Coordinates of N, CA and C in Angstrom, one line a residue:
X1 N -20.6 2.1 -8.9 CA -19.7 1.1 -8.2 C -18.9 0.5 -9.3
X2 N -17.7 0.3 -9.0 CA -16.8 -0.3 -9.9 C -16.3 -1.7 -9.3
X3 N -15.9 -2.6 -10.2 CA -15.3 -3.9 -9.7 C -13.9 -3.8 -9.7
X4 N -13.2 -4.2 -8.7 CA -11.8 -4.4 -8.5 C -11.4 -5.7 -8.2
X5 N -10.1 -5.9 -8.6 CA -9.4 -7.2 -8.2 C -7.9 -7.0 -7.7
X6 N -7.6 -7.4 -6.7 CA -6.2 -7.4 -6.2 C -5.6 -8.9 -6.2
X7 N -4.5 -9.0 -7.0 CA -3.9 -10.2 -7.1 C -2.5 -10.3 -6.3
X8 N -2.0 -11.6 -6.1 CA -0.6 -11.7 -5.7 C 0.2 -11.5 -6.8
X9 N 1.2 -10.7 -6.6 CA 2.1 -10.3 -7.8 C 3.1 -11.5 -8.2
X10 N 3.2 -12.4 -7.3 CA 4.1 -13.5 -7.6 C 3.5 -14.7 -8.2
X11 N 2.2 -15.0 -7.8 CA 1.5 -16.1 -8.2 C 0.4 -15.8 -9.1
X12 N -0.2 -14.7 -9.1 CA -1.4 -14.2 -9.9 C -2.7 -14.7 -9.2
X13 N -2.6 -15.3 -8.1 CA -3.7 -15.7 -7.3 C -4.5 -14.5 -6.9
X14 N -5.9 -14.4 -6.9 CA -6.8 -13.3 -6.5 C -6.7 -13.4 -5.0
X15 N -6.4 -12.2 -4.5 CA -6.4 -12.0 -3.0 C -7.7 -11.3 -2.6
X16 N -8.2 -10.3 -3.2 CA -9.5 -9.7 -2.9 C -10.2 -9.4 -4.3
X17 N -11.5 -9.4 -4.2 CA -12.2 -9.0 -5.5 C -13.6 -8.5 -5.0
X18 N -14.0 -7.4 -5.6 CA -15.2 -6.9 -5.2 C -15.5 -5.5 -5.7
X19 N -16.6 -4.9 -5.2 CA -17.0 -3.6 -5.8 C -16.9 -2.4 -4.8
X20 N -16.5 -1.3 -5.3 CA -16.5 -0.2 -4.4 C -16.6 1.1 -5.2
X21 N -16.7 2.3 -4.6 CA -16.8 3.6 -5.3 C -15.4 4.0 -5.9
X22 N -14.3 3.5 -5.3 CA -13.0 3.9 -5.7 C -12.1 2.8 -5.3
X23 N -10.9 2.7 -6.0 CA -9.8 1.8 -5.7 C -9.3 2.0 -4.3
X24 N -9.1 3.3 -4.0 CA -8.7 3.6 -2.6 C -9.6 3.2 -1.5
X25 N -10.8 3.3 -1.7 CA -11.9 2.8 -0.7 C -11.7 1.2 -0.7
X26 N -11.6 0.5 -1.7 CA -11.6 -0.8 -1.8 C -10.4 -1.3 -1.1
X27 N -9.2 -0.8 -1.2 CA -8.1 -1.2 -0.5 C -8.2 -0.9 1.0
X28 N -8.8 0.2 1.3 CA -9.1 0.5 2.8 C -9.9 -0.6 3.5
X29 N -11.0 -1.0 2.7 CA -11.9 -2.0 3.3 C -11.0 -3.4 3.3
X30 N -10.2 -3.7 2.4 CA -9.4 -5.0 2.4 C -8.1 -5.0 3.0
X31 N -7.8 -3.9 3.7 CA -6.4 -3.7 4.2 C -5.9 -4.7 5.2
X32 N -6.7 -5.6 5.7 CA -6.3 -6.6 6.6 C -5.2 -7.6 6.2
X33 N -5.3 -8.1 4.9 CA -4.3 -9.0 4.4 C -4.0 -8.6 3.0
X34 N -3.0 -7.7 2.7 CA -2.6 -7.4 1.4 C -1.2 -7.8 1.1
X35 N -0.7 -8.9 1.8 CA 0.7 -9.3 1.7 C 0.8 -9.8 0.2
X36 N 1.9 -9.3 -0.3 CA 2.3 -9.8 -1.8 C 1.3 -9.2 -2.8
X37 N 0.5 -8.2 -2.4 CA -0.4 -7.7 -3.3 C 0.2 -6.9 -4.5
X38 N -0.3 -6.9 -5.7 CA 0.1 -6.1 -6.8 C -0.7 -4.8 -6.7
X39 N 0.1 -3.8 -6.2 CA -0.5 -2.4 -6.1 C 0.5 -1.5 -6.9
X40 N 1.2 -1.9 -7.9 CA 2.1 -1.0 -8.6 C 1.4 0.1 -9.2
X41 N 1.9 1.3 -8.9 CA 1.2 2.6 -9.5 C -0.1 3.0 -9.0
X42 N -0.5 2.3 -8.0 CA -1.9 2.7 -7.4 C -2.0 4.0 -6.8
X43 N -3.1 4.6 -7.0 CA -3.4 6.0 -6.5 C -4.0 5.7 -5.1
X44 N -3.2 5.9 -4.0 CA -3.7 5.8 -2.7 C -3.5 6.9 -1.8
X45 N -3.4 8.2 -2.4 CA -3.3 9.4 -1.7 C -4.2 9.6 -0.6
X46 N -3.7 9.8 0.6 CA -4.6 10.0 1.8 C -5.2 8.8 2.3
X47 N -4.9 7.6 1.8 CA -5.6 6.4 2.2 C -5.3 6.1 3.7
X48 N -6.3 5.6 4.4 CA -6.1 5.2 5.7 C -5.8 3.7 5.7
X49 N -4.5 3.3 5.9 CA -4.0 1.9 5.8 C -3.3 1.5 7.2
X50 N -3.8 2.2 8.2 CA -3.4 1.9 9.6 C -3.3 0.5 9.9
X51 N -2.2 -0.1 10.2 CA -2.1 -1.6 10.6 C -2.2 -2.4 9.5
X52 N -2.2 -2.0 8.3 CA -2.4 -2.9 7.1 C -1.3 -3.9 6.9
X53 N -1.5 -5.1 6.5 CA -0.4 -6.1 6.2 C -0.1 -6.0 4.6
X54 N 1.0 -5.3 4.4 CA 1.5 -5.0 3.1 C 2.8 -5.7 2.9
X55 N 3.1 -6.8 3.7 CA 4.3 -7.5 3.6 C 4.5 -7.9 2.2
X56 N 5.7 -7.7 1.6 CA 6.1 -8.0 0.2 C 5.3 -7.6 -0.9
X57 N 4.5 -6.5 -0.7 CA 3.5 -5.9 -1.7 C 4.3 -5.2 -2.7
X58 N 3.9 -5.2 -3.9 CA 4.6 -4.4 -5.0 C 3.8 -3.1 -5.0
X59 N 4.5 -2.1 -4.5 CA 3.9 -0.7 -4.4 C 4.9 0.2 -5.2
X60 N 5.6 -0.3 -6.1 CA 6.4 0.4 -7.0 C 5.6 1.6 -7.7
X61 N 6.1 2.8 -7.5 CA 5.5 3.9 -8.2 C 4.1 4.3 -7.7
X62 N 3.7 3.7 -6.6 CA 2.4 4.1 -6.0 C 2.4 5.4 -5.5
X63 N 1.1 6.1 -5.4 CA 1.0 7.4 -4.9 C 0.5 7.2 -3.5
X64 N 1.2 7.4 -2.5 CA 0.9 7.3 -1.1 C 1.1 8.6 -0.4
X65 N 1.0 9.6 -1.2 CA 1.1 10.9 -0.5 C 0.0 11.1 0.6
X66 N 0.5 11.5 1.8 CA -0.3 11.8 2.9 C -1.1 10.6 3.4
X67 N -0.7 9.3 3.1 CA -1.3 8.0 3.5 C -1.0 7.8 4.8
X68 N -2.0 7.4 5.6 CA -1.9 7.0 7.0 C -1.5 5.5 7.2
X69 N -0.3 5.3 7.4 CA 0.4 3.9 7.5 C 0.9 3.6 8.8
X70 N 0.3 4.2 9.8 CA 0.8 3.9 11.3 C 0.6 2.4 11.6
X71 N 1.8 1.8 12.0 CA 1.8 0.4 12.3 C 1.6 -0.6 11.1
X72 N 1.7 -0.1 9.9 CA 1.6 -1.0 8.8 C 2.7 -1.9 8.7
X73 N 2.6 -3.1 8.2 CA 3.6 -4.0 8.1 C 4.0 -4.1 6.6
X74 N 5.2 -3.4 6.5 CA 5.7 -3.3 5.0 C 7.0 -3.9 4.8
X75 N 7.2 -4.9 5.6 CA 8.5 -5.7 5.5 C 8.6 -6.4 4.2
X76 N 9.7 -6.1 3.5 CA 9.9 -6.6 2.2 C 9.2 -6.1 1.1
X77 N 8.4 -5.0 1.5 CA 7.6 -4.3 0.3 C 8.5 -3.6 -0.8
X78 N 8.0 -3.6 -1.9 CA 8.8 -2.9 -2.9 C 8.2 -1.5 -3.2
X79 N 8.9 -0.5 -2.6 CA 8.4 0.8 -2.7 C 9.3 1.7 -3.6
X80 N 10.0 1.1 -4.5 CA 11.0 1.9 -5.4 C 10.0 2.9 -6.2
X81 N 10.5 4.1 -6.1 CA 9.8 5.2 -6.8 C 8.4 5.5 -6.3
X82 N 8.1 5.0 -5.2 CA 6.7 5.4 -4.5 C 6.8 6.8 -4.0
X83 N 5.7 7.5 -4.1 CA 5.6 8.8 -3.6 C 4.9 8.8 -2.2
X84 N 5.8 9.0 -1.2 CA 5.4 9.0 0.1 C 5.5 10.3 0.9
X85 N 5.4 11.4 0.2 CA 5.5 12.7 0.7 C 4.4 12.8 1.8
X86 N 4.7 13.2 3.0 CA 3.7 13.5 4.0 C 3.0 12.3 4.5
X87 N 3.4 11.1 4.1 CA 3.0 9.8 4.7 C 3.3 9.7 6.2
X88 N 2.4 9.1 6.9 CA 2.5 9.0 8.4 C 3.0 7.5 8.5
X89 N 4.2 7.2 8.9 CA 4.6 5.9 9.0 C 5.2 5.5 10.3
X90 N 4.6 6.2 11.4 CA 5.1 5.9 12.7 C 4.9 4.5 13.1
X91 N 5.9 3.8 13.7 CA 5.9 2.4 14.0 C 5.6 1.4 12.9
X92 N 5.7 1.8 11.7 CA 5.5 0.9 10.5 C 6.8 0.1 10.5
X93 N 6.5 -1.2 10.1 CA 7.6 -2.1 10.0 C 8.2 -2.1 8.5
X94 N 9.3 -1.5 8.4 CA 10.0 -1.3 7.0 C 11.2 -2.2 6.9
X95 N 11.4 -3.1 7.7 CA 12.6 -4.0 7.7 C 12.5 -4.7 6.2
X96 N 13.6 -4.6 5.6 CA 13.8 -5.2 4.3 C 12.9 -4.6 3.1
X97 N 12.3 -3.3 3.4 CA 11.6 -2.7 2.3 C 12.6 -2.3 1.3
X98 N 12.1 -2.2 0.1 CA 13.0 -1.6 -1.0 C 12.5 -0.2 -1.2
X99 N 13.3 0.7 -0.8 CA 12.9 2.2 -0.8 C 13.8 2.9 -1.7
X100 N 14.5 2.4 -2.6 CA 15.3 3.0 -3.6 C 14.5 3.9 -4.5
X101 N 14.8 5.1 -4.6 CA 14.0 6.2 -5.4 C 12.7 6.6 -4.8
X102 N 12.3 6.1 -3.7 CA 11.0 6.4 -3.0 C 11.2 7.9 -2.6
X103 N 10.2 8.7 -2.7 CA 10.1 10.1 -2.3 C 9.5 10.2 -1.0
X104 N 10.3 10.5 -0.1 CA 10.0 10.5 1.5 C 10.0 11.9 2.1
X105 N 10.0 13.1 1.3 CA 10.0 14.3 1.9 C 8.8 14.6 2.8
X106 N 9.1 15.0 4.0 CA 8.2 15.3 5.1 C 7.4 14.0 5.5
X107 N 7.8 12.9 5.3 CA 7.2 11.6 5.7 C 7.6 11.6 7.2
X108 N 6.6 11.1 8.0 CA 6.9 10.8 9.5 C 7.3 9.5 9.6
X109 N 8.6 9.3 9.9 CA 9.2 7.9 10.0 C 9.5 7.6 11.5
X110 N 8.9 8.3 12.4 CA 9.2 7.9 13.8 C 9.0 6.5 14.3

């Protein structure tokens, strides 16, 4: 088990802290409220983040290949340079999300 901490990227305040087998599993468990979370460059390939609150999260350069983000709240999230190939984003809220340089090939944006 490893210990992980997720902080608010604007204030430095700890949002979630705990132990898990991997960071991807830790994020999956804590997905309920990850607004403004610092997840820059995080490896979340194939993560199930259905309905996750990622409003304003810093996901720049994150690997979200094949991630399941159905209904995720990504309003205002920073996804610049994020790898979203094959990501399932059906009914995800992307209003105001920063997608410059994001890789969206074969992503499902219905």
